[in-house]
mmCIF file of C-alpha atoms in Angstrom:
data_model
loop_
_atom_site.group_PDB
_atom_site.id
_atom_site.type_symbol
_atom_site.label_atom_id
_atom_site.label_comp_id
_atom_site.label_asym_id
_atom_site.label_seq_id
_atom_site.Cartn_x
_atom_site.Cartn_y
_atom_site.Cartn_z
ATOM 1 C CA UNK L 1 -2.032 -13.202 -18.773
ATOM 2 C CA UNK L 2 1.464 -13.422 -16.993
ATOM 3 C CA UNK L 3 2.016 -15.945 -14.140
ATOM 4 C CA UNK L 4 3.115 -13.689 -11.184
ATOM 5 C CA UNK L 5 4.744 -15.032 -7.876
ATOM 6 C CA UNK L 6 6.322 -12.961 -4.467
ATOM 7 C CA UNK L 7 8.880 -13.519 -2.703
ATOM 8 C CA UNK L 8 9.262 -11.848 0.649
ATOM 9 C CA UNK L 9 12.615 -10.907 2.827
ATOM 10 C CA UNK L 10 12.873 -8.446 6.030
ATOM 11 C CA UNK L 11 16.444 -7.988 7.653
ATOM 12 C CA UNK L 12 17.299 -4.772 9.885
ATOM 13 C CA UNK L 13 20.242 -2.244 9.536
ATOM 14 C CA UNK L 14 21.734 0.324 11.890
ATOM 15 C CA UNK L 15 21.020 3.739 10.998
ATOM 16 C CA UNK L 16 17.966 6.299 11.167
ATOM 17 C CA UNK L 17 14.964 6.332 9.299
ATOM 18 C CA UNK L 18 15.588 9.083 6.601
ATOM 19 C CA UNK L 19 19.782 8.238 6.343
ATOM 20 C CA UNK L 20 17.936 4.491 4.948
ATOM 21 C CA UNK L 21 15.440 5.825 2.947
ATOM 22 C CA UNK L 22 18.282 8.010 1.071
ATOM 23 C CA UNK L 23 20.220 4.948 0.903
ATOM 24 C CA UNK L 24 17.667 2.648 -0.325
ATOM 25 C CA UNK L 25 16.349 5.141 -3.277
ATOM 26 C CA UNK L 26 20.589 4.964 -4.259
ATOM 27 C CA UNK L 27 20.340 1.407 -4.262
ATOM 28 C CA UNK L 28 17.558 1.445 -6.372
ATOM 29 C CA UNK L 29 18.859 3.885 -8.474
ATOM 30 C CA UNK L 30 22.654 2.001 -8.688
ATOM 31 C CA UNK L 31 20.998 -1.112 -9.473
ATOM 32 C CA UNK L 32 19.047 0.365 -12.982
ATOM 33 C CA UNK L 33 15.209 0.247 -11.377
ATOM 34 C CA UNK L 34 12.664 2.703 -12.896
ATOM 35 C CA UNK L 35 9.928 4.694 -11.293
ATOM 36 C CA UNK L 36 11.081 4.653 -8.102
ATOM 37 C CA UNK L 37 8.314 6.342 -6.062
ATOM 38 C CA UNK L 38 8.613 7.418 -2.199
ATOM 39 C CA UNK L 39 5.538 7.410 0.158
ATOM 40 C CA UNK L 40 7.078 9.226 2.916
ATOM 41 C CA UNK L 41 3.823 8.518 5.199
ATOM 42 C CA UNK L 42 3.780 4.712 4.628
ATOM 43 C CA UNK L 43 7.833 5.053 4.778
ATOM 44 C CA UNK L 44 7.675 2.709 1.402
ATOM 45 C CA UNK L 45 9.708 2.844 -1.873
ATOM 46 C CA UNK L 46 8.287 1.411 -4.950
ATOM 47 C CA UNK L 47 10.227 0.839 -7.777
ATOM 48 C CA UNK L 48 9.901 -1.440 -11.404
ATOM 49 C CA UNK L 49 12.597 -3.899 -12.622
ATOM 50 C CA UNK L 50 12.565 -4.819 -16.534
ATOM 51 C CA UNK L 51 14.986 -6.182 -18.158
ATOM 52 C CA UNK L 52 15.079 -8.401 -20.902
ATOM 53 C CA UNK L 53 14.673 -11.622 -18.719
ATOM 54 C CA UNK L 54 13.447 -10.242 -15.598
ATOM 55 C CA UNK L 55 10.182 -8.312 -15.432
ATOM 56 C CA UNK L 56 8.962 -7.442 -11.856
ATOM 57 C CA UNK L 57 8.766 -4.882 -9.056
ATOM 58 C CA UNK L 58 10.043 -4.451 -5.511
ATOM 59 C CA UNK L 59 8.142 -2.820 -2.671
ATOM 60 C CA UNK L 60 10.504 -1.926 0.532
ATOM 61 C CA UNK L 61 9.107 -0.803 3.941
ATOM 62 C CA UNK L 62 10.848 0.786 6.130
ATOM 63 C CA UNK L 63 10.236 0.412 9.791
ATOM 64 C CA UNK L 64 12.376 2.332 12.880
ATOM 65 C CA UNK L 65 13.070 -0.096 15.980
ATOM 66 C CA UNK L 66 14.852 1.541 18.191
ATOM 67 C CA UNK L 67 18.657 2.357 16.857
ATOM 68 C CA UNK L 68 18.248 0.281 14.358
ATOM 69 C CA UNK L 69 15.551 0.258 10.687
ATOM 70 C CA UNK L 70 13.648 -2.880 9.985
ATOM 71 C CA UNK L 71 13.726 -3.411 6.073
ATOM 72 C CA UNK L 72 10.575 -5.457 4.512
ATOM 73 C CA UNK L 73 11.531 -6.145 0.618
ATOM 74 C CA UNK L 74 8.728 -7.436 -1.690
ATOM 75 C CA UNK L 75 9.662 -8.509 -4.715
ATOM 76 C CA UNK L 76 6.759 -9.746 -7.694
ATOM 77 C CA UNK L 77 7.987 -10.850 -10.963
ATOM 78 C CA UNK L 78 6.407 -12.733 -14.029
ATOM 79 C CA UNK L 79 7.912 -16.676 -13.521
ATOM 80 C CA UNK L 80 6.142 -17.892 -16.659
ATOM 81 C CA UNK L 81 8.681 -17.289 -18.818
ATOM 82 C CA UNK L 82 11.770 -20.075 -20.111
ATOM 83 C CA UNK L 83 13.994 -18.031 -18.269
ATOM 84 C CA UNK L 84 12.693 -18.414 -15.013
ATOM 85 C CA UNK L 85 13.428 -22.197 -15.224
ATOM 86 C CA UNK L 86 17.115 -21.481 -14.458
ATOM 87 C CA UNK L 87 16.925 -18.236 -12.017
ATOM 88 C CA UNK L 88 14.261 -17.270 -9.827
ATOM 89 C CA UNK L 89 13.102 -13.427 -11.000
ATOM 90 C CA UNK L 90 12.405 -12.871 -7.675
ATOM 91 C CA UNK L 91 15.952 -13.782 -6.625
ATOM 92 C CA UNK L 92 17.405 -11.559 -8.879
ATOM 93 C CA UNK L 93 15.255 -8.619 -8.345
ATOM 94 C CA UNK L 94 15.704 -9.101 -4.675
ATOM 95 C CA UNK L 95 19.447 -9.618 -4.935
ATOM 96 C CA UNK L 96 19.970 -6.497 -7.174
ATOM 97 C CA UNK L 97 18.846 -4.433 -4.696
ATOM 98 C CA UNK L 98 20.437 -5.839 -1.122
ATOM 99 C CA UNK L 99 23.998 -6.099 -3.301
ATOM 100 C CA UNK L 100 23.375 -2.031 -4.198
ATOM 101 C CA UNK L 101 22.258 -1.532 -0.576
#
């Protein structure tokens, strides 16, 4: 059984709710995650990330506050690997999508 840790991160951008949710399903898409689903009454994006070192997912919630959209990111990933001794999966997951944002 894998050995699975989270790492959390919320920041806020300018823009509406749906302009963000487009973006962040581009992001997503740019940065080579698979089944990306939408739950359009939760606003959250789900989406997997496997690659040969990093195997994980990333939920993203999407919150409006005023002019500006409150971004949640959770990313899970398997850190029991030799690989994850030199870069956090998490990090990477994480990082992959903000750079894409």
């Amino acid at each position: 059984m894998a050995i699975r840790k989270s790492k959390e991160e919320n920041f806020e951008v300018n823009g509406t709710l749906e302009d963000l949710k487009a973006k962040v399903e581009n992001a997503l898409k740019k940065g080579e995650f698979t089944s990306i689903n939408t739950n359009s009454v939760l606003n959250q994006i789900t989406a997997n990330y496997k690659k040969l070192t990093v195997w994980g997912e990333i939920s993203i919630t999407l919150t409006e506050s005023g002019e500006k959209v409150k971004i949640n990111a959770v990313s899970t990933a398997n850190s029991d690997n030799i690989f994850a001794l030199f870069n956090s999966p998490n990090k990477v997951i994480l990082d992959n999508f903000k750079n894409n944002l």
